[in-house]
mmCIF file of C-alpha atoms in Angstrom:
data_model
loop_
_atom_site.group_PDB
_atom_site.id
_atom_site.type_symbol
_atom_site.label_atom_id
_atom_site.label_comp_id
_atom_site.label_asym_id
_atom_site.label_seq_id
_atom_site.Cartn_x
_atom_site.Cartn_y
_atom_site.Cartn_z
ATOM 1 C CA MET A 1 153.456 14.962 78.984
ATOM 2 C CA ILE A 2 152.017 16.423 82.157
ATOM 3 C CA GLN A 3 150.942 19.705 80.494
ATOM 4 C CA SER A 4 148.270 17.725 78.628
ATOM 5 C CA GLU A 5 146.756 16.647 81.961
ATOM 6 C CA ILE A 6 146.187 20.253 83.067
ATOM 7 C CA LEU A 7 142.530 21.118 82.691
ATOM 8 C CA ASP A 8 141.165 24.184 80.950
ATOM 9 C CA ALA A 9 141.003 27.043 83.449
ATOM 10 C CA GLN A 10 137.741 28.425 82.106
ATOM 11 C CA SER A 11 135.873 25.193 82.769
ATOM 12 C CA THR A 12 137.479 24.269 86.096
ATOM 13 C CA ARG A 13 137.679 27.723 87.703
ATOM 14 C CA PRO A 14 140.925 27.295 89.685
ATOM 15 C CA LEU A 15 140.400 30.614 91.473
ATOM 16 C CA GLU A 16 137.251 29.131 92.991
ATOM 17 C CA GLY A 17 138.987 25.967 94.150
ATOM 18 C CA GLY A 18 138.405 23.870 91.035
ATOM 19 C CA PRO A 19 140.983 21.199 90.122
ATOM 20 C CA SER A 20 143.875 21.977 87.801
ATOM 21 C CA TYR A 21 144.543 18.331 86.914
ATOM 22 C CA SER A 22 142.453 15.521 85.438
ATOM 23 C CA LEU A 23 140.699 12.999 87.667
ATOM 24 C CA SER A 24 143.067 10.207 86.576
ATOM 25 C CA ASN A 25 146.086 12.332 87.540
ATOM 26 C CA ARG A 26 144.586 13.083 90.950
ATOM 27 C CA VAL A 27 143.768 9.400 91.563
ATOM 28 C CA LYS A 28 147.349 8.385 90.665
ATOM 29 C CA ARG A 29 148.698 10.911 93.149
ATOM 30 C CA VAL A 30 146.379 9.766 95.954
ATOM 31 C CA VAL A 31 147.413 6.139 95.427
ATOM 32 C CA TRP A 32 151.090 7.161 95.282
ATOM 33 C CA ILE A 33 150.919 9.247 98.454
ATOM 34 C CA ALA A 34 149.161 6.448 100.333
ATOM 35 C CA ALA A 35 151.639 3.840 99.075
ATOM 36 C CA TRP A 36 154.664 5.938 100.082
ATOM 37 C CA LYS A 37 153.175 6.703 103.499
ATOM 38 C CA VAL A 38 152.380 3.068 104.274
ATOM 39 C CA LEU A 39 155.229 1.293 102.486
ATOM 40 C CA ALA A 40 158.230 3.636 102.540
ATOM 41 C CA SER A 41 157.993 6.668 104.845
ATOM 42 C CA TRP A 42 159.032 4.597 107.870
ATOM 43 C CA THR A 43 161.983 2.809 106.260
ATOM 44 C CA PRO A 44 165.538 3.260 107.621
ATOM 45 C CA PRO A 45 168.318 4.714 105.417
ATOM 46 C CA PRO A 46 169.830 1.326 104.422
ATOM 47 C CA MET A 47 166.572 0.414 102.604
ATOM 48 C CA ARG A 48 167.251 2.849 99.768
ATOM 49 C CA LYS A 49 166.997 0.212 97.010
ATOM 50 C CA TYR A 50 163.540 -0.679 98.273
ATOM 51 C CA ARG A 51 162.481 2.987 98.051
ATOM 52 C CA VAL A 52 163.970 3.190 94.547
ATOM 53 C CA TRP A 53 162.013 0.047 93.612
ATOM 54 C CA LEU A 54 158.752 1.538 94.899
ATOM 55 C CA THR A 55 159.327 4.818 93.065
ATOM 56 C CA ARG A 56 160.124 2.914 89.867
ATOM 57 C CA LEU A 57 156.947 0.863 90.332
ATOM 58 C CA PHE A 58 154.997 4.141 90.118
ATOM 59 C CA GLY A 59 156.772 5.222 86.932
ATOM 60 C CA GLY A 60 159.906 6.982 88.209
ATOM 61 C CA ASP A 61 163.011 6.726 86.021
ATOM 62 C CA ILE A 62 165.367 6.092 88.932
ATOM 63 C CA ALA A 63 168.868 4.577 88.835
ATOM 64 C CA TRP A 64 169.279 1.667 91.241
ATOM 65 C CA ASP A 65 172.128 3.412 93.068
ATOM 66 C CA ALA A 66 170.206 6.677 93.532
ATOM 67 C CA ASN A 67 169.099 7.592 97.038
ATOM 68 C CA ILE A 68 165.646 8.822 98.019
ATOM 69 C CA TYR A 69 165.281 9.435 101.732
ATOM 70 C CA ALA A 70 162.130 8.098 103.395
ATOM 71 C CA SER A 71 161.029 11.590 104.421
ATOM 72 C CA ALA A 72 161.388 13.057 100.902
ATOM 73 C CA LYS A 73 158.172 14.133 99.172
ATOM 74 C CA ILE A 74 157.625 13.369 95.494
ATOM 75 C CA TRP A 75 154.515 14.817 93.830
ATOM 76 C CA LEU A 76 154.266 12.240 91.022
ATOM 77 C CA PRO A 77 157.064 9.711 90.368
ATOM 78 C CA CYS A 78 156.504 9.434 86.597
ATOM 79 C CA ASN A 79 157.742 13.039 86.317
ATOM 80 C CA LEU A 80 161.015 12.273 88.134
ATOM 81 C CA LYS A 81 164.307 11.066 86.674
ATOM 82 C CA MET A 82 167.293 10.369 88.938
ATOM 83 C CA GLU A 83 170.603 9.244 87.481
ATOM 84 C CA SER A 84 173.362 7.256 89.186
ATOM 85 C CA ARG A 85 174.356 8.395 92.708
ATOM 86 C CA SER A 86 171.882 11.285 92.737
ATOM 87 C CA CYS A 87 170.093 12.022 95.993
ATOM 88 C CA LEU A 88 166.838 13.515 97.299
ATOM 89 C CA GLY A 89 167.696 14.290 100.907
ATOM 90 C CA PRO A 90 165.643 14.208 104.107
ATOM 91 C CA ARG A 91 162.397 16.211 103.950
ATOM 92 C CA SER A 92 163.218 17.481 100.462
ATOM 93 C CA ASN A 93 160.168 18.445 98.417
ATOM 94 C CA CYS A 94 160.204 17.378 94.774
ATOM 95 C CA TYR A 95 157.100 19.165 93.527
ATOM 96 C CA CYS A 96 157.390 17.569 90.099
ATOM 97 C CA MET A 97 154.209 18.769 88.426
ATOM 98 C CA GLY A 98 156.563 19.116 85.456
ATOM 99 C CA ASN A 99 159.585 16.931 84.748
ATOM 100 C CA VAL A 100 162.430 17.031 87.269
ATOM 101 C CA THR A 101 165.803 15.495 86.414
ATOM 102 C CA LEU A 102 168.724 14.903 88.769
ATOM 103 C CA ARG A 103 171.849 14.089 86.775
ATOM 104 C CA GLU A 104 174.645 11.800 87.938
ATOM 105 C CA GLY A 105 175.866 12.664 91.441
ATOM 106 C CA ALA A 106 173.433 15.581 91.907
ATOM 107 C CA ILE A 107 172.503 16.199 95.538
ATOM 108 C CA VAL A 108 169.358 17.854 96.846
ATOM 109 C CA SER A 109 169.900 18.374 100.578
ATOM 110 C CA GLN A 110 167.507 18.363 103.500
ATOM 111 C CA ASP A 111 164.412 20.571 103.337
ATOM 112 C CA ALA A 112 165.248 21.846 99.825
ATOM 113 C CA SER A 113 162.412 22.379 97.322
ATOM 114 C CA LEU A 114 162.304 21.701 93.600
ATOM 115 C CA CYS A 115 159.138 23.401 92.320
ATOM 116 C CA ALA A 116 158.369 22.700 88.654
ATOM 117 C CA ALA A 117 155.079 24.643 88.564
ATOM 118 C CA SER A 118 153.663 28.088 89.069
ATOM 119 C CA HIS A 119 150.647 30.130 87.971
ATOM 120 C CA ASP A 120 150.345 32.621 85.153
ATOM 121 C CA VAL A 121 149.905 35.852 87.117
ATOM 122 C CA ASP A 122 148.840 37.677 83.940
ATOM 123 C CA ASP A 123 146.054 35.215 83.142
ATOM 124 C CA GLN A 124 142.602 36.177 84.408
ATOM 125 C CA HIS A 125 142.064 32.545 85.467
ATOM 126 C CA PHE A 126 145.464 32.298 87.231
ATOM 127 C CA GLN A 127 146.157 29.204 85.124
ATOM 128 C CA LEU A 128 148.688 26.642 86.297
ATOM 129 C CA THR A 129 151.931 26.474 84.312
ATOM 130 C CA VAL A 130 154.633 23.811 84.448
ATOM 131 C CA ALA A 131 158.283 23.915 83.392
ATOM 132 C CA PRO A 132 161.002 21.270 83.816
ATOM 133 C CA ILE A 133 163.856 21.488 86.298
ATOM 134 C CA GLU A 134 167.288 19.933 85.804
ATOM 135 C CA ILE A 135 169.957 19.565 88.484
ATOM 136 C CA GLY A 136 173.225 18.939 86.653
ATOM 137 C CA ARG A 137 175.960 16.374 87.124
ATOM 138 C CA GLY A 138 177.667 16.851 90.492
ATOM 139 C CA ALA A 139 175.573 19.902 91.385
ATOM 140 C CA TRP A 140 174.495 20.540 94.965
ATOM 141 C CA VAL A 141 171.259 22.147 96.112
ATOM 142 C CA ALA A 142 171.988 22.899 99.774
ATOM 143 C CA ALA A 143 169.665 22.828 102.784
ATOM 144 C CA GLU A 144 166.365 24.697 102.469
ATOM 145 C CA ALA A 145 167.197 26.092 99.009
ATOM 146 C CA PHE A 146 164.391 26.695 96.503
ATOM 147 C CA ILE A 147 164.649 25.960 92.773
ATOM 148 C CA GLY A 148 161.889 27.481 90.646
ATOM 149 C CA PRO A 149 160.191 26.182 87.504
ATOM 150 C CA GLY A 150 162.188 26.025 84.291
ATOM 151 C CA VAL A 151 165.561 26.331 86.048
ATOM 152 C CA ILE A 152 168.670 24.433 84.989
ATOM 153 C CA VAL A 153 171.397 24.079 87.606
ATOM 154 C CA GLU A 154 174.364 23.217 85.426
ATOM 155 C CA ALA A 155 177.087 20.671 86.242
ATOM 156 C CA GLY A 156 179.014 21.326 89.432
ATOM 157 C CA ALA A 157 176.987 24.368 90.474
ATOM 158 C CA VAL A 158 176.157 24.981 94.141
ATOM 159 C CA VAL A 159 172.943 26.611 95.308
ATOM 160 C CA GLY A 160 173.665 27.684 98.883
ATOM 161 C CA ALA A 161 171.531 27.102 101.947
ATOM 162 C CA ARG A 162 168.199 28.951 101.817
ATOM 163 C CA ALA A 163 168.965 30.464 98.420
ATOM 164 C CA CYS A 164 166.077 30.992 95.980
ATOM 165 C CA LEU A 165 167.041 30.343 92.365
ATOM 166 C CA PHE A 166 164.723 31.509 89.570
ATOM 167 C CA LYS A 167 167.242 31.646 86.691
ATOM 168 C CA ASP A 168 169.699 29.079 85.372
ATOM 169 C CA ALA A 169 172.904 28.519 87.338
ATOM 170 C CA ASP A 170 176.135 28.324 85.334
ATOM 171 C CA ALA A 171 178.464 25.339 85.636
ATOM 172 C CA ASN A 172 180.575 25.359 88.820
ATOM 173 C CA GLY A 173 179.019 28.629 90.017
ATOM 174 C CA ILE A 174 178.228 29.163 93.692
ATOM 175 C CA TYR A 175 174.876 30.913 94.182
ATOM 176 C CA VAL A 176 173.558 32.483 97.381
ATOM 177 C CA GLY A 177 170.739 34.773 98.468
ATOM 178 C CA ASN A 178 167.187 35.599 97.457
ATOM 179 C CA PRO A 179 167.078 35.957 94.552
ATOM 180 C CA ALA A 180 170.223 33.877 94.230
ATOM 181 C CA ARG A 181 173.277 35.403 92.580
ATOM 182 C CA GLU A 182 176.646 33.931 91.695
ATOM 183 C CA ILE A 183 179.417 34.883 94.115
ATOM 184 C CA ARG A 184 182.278 32.847 92.620
ATOM 185 C CA LYS A 185 183.259 29.618 90.836
ATOM 186 C CA ARG A 186 184.091 26.312 92.490
ATOM 187 C CA ARG A 187 187.703 25.204 92.378
ATOM 188 C CA THR A 188 186.999 21.493 91.808
ATOM 189 C CA GLY A 189 187.318 21.237 88.045
ATOM 190 C CA THR A 190 185.006 21.629 85.113
ATOM 191 C CA ASP A 191 182.104 19.360 86.025
ATOM 192 C CA GLY A 192 181.903 19.248 89.821
ATOM 193 C CA MET A 193 182.753 15.542 89.947
ATOM 194 C CA ASN A 194 185.941 13.953 91.156
ATOM 195 C CA ALA A 195 187.853 12.068 88.449
#
């Protein structure tokens, strides 16, 4: 689990620029970032299986028919799970310091952010904290939306463009604003997926 790789705040002094993660974690991320930049960031959309293969090579639990756009950013693939037909859109930012799961058919649109970490504002050392994110079956995180740590977007929910979601989203709910609030339910059925 990634929490075990977070270093003790008293010894690393994060407020003074010290690292929050172990050396091995940081090396893995440097190698991953370089590999994606050189081997995948330039690839055209039809090469999605190649990008899935590369992400799986670095520990991602990615379905073969998932879609990761070349311009998407993934912090550390071994913390990412993508089920069948899920999608990380163009320029999306999957800041998966903690586990991030995209269920079947979940869509994360362009420029959206999934942020599975924060800092403990009540801790004198401002210690890093991580919490998993789950985007449910058939849910849609629209353009430039932000999903905070520990949030579950249930099946069929919609997080509207530029919305900021810090609490769980109920199934089939449509959420807008900052902080996001539910404005109504979708009319597509109980799970957001077509039968």
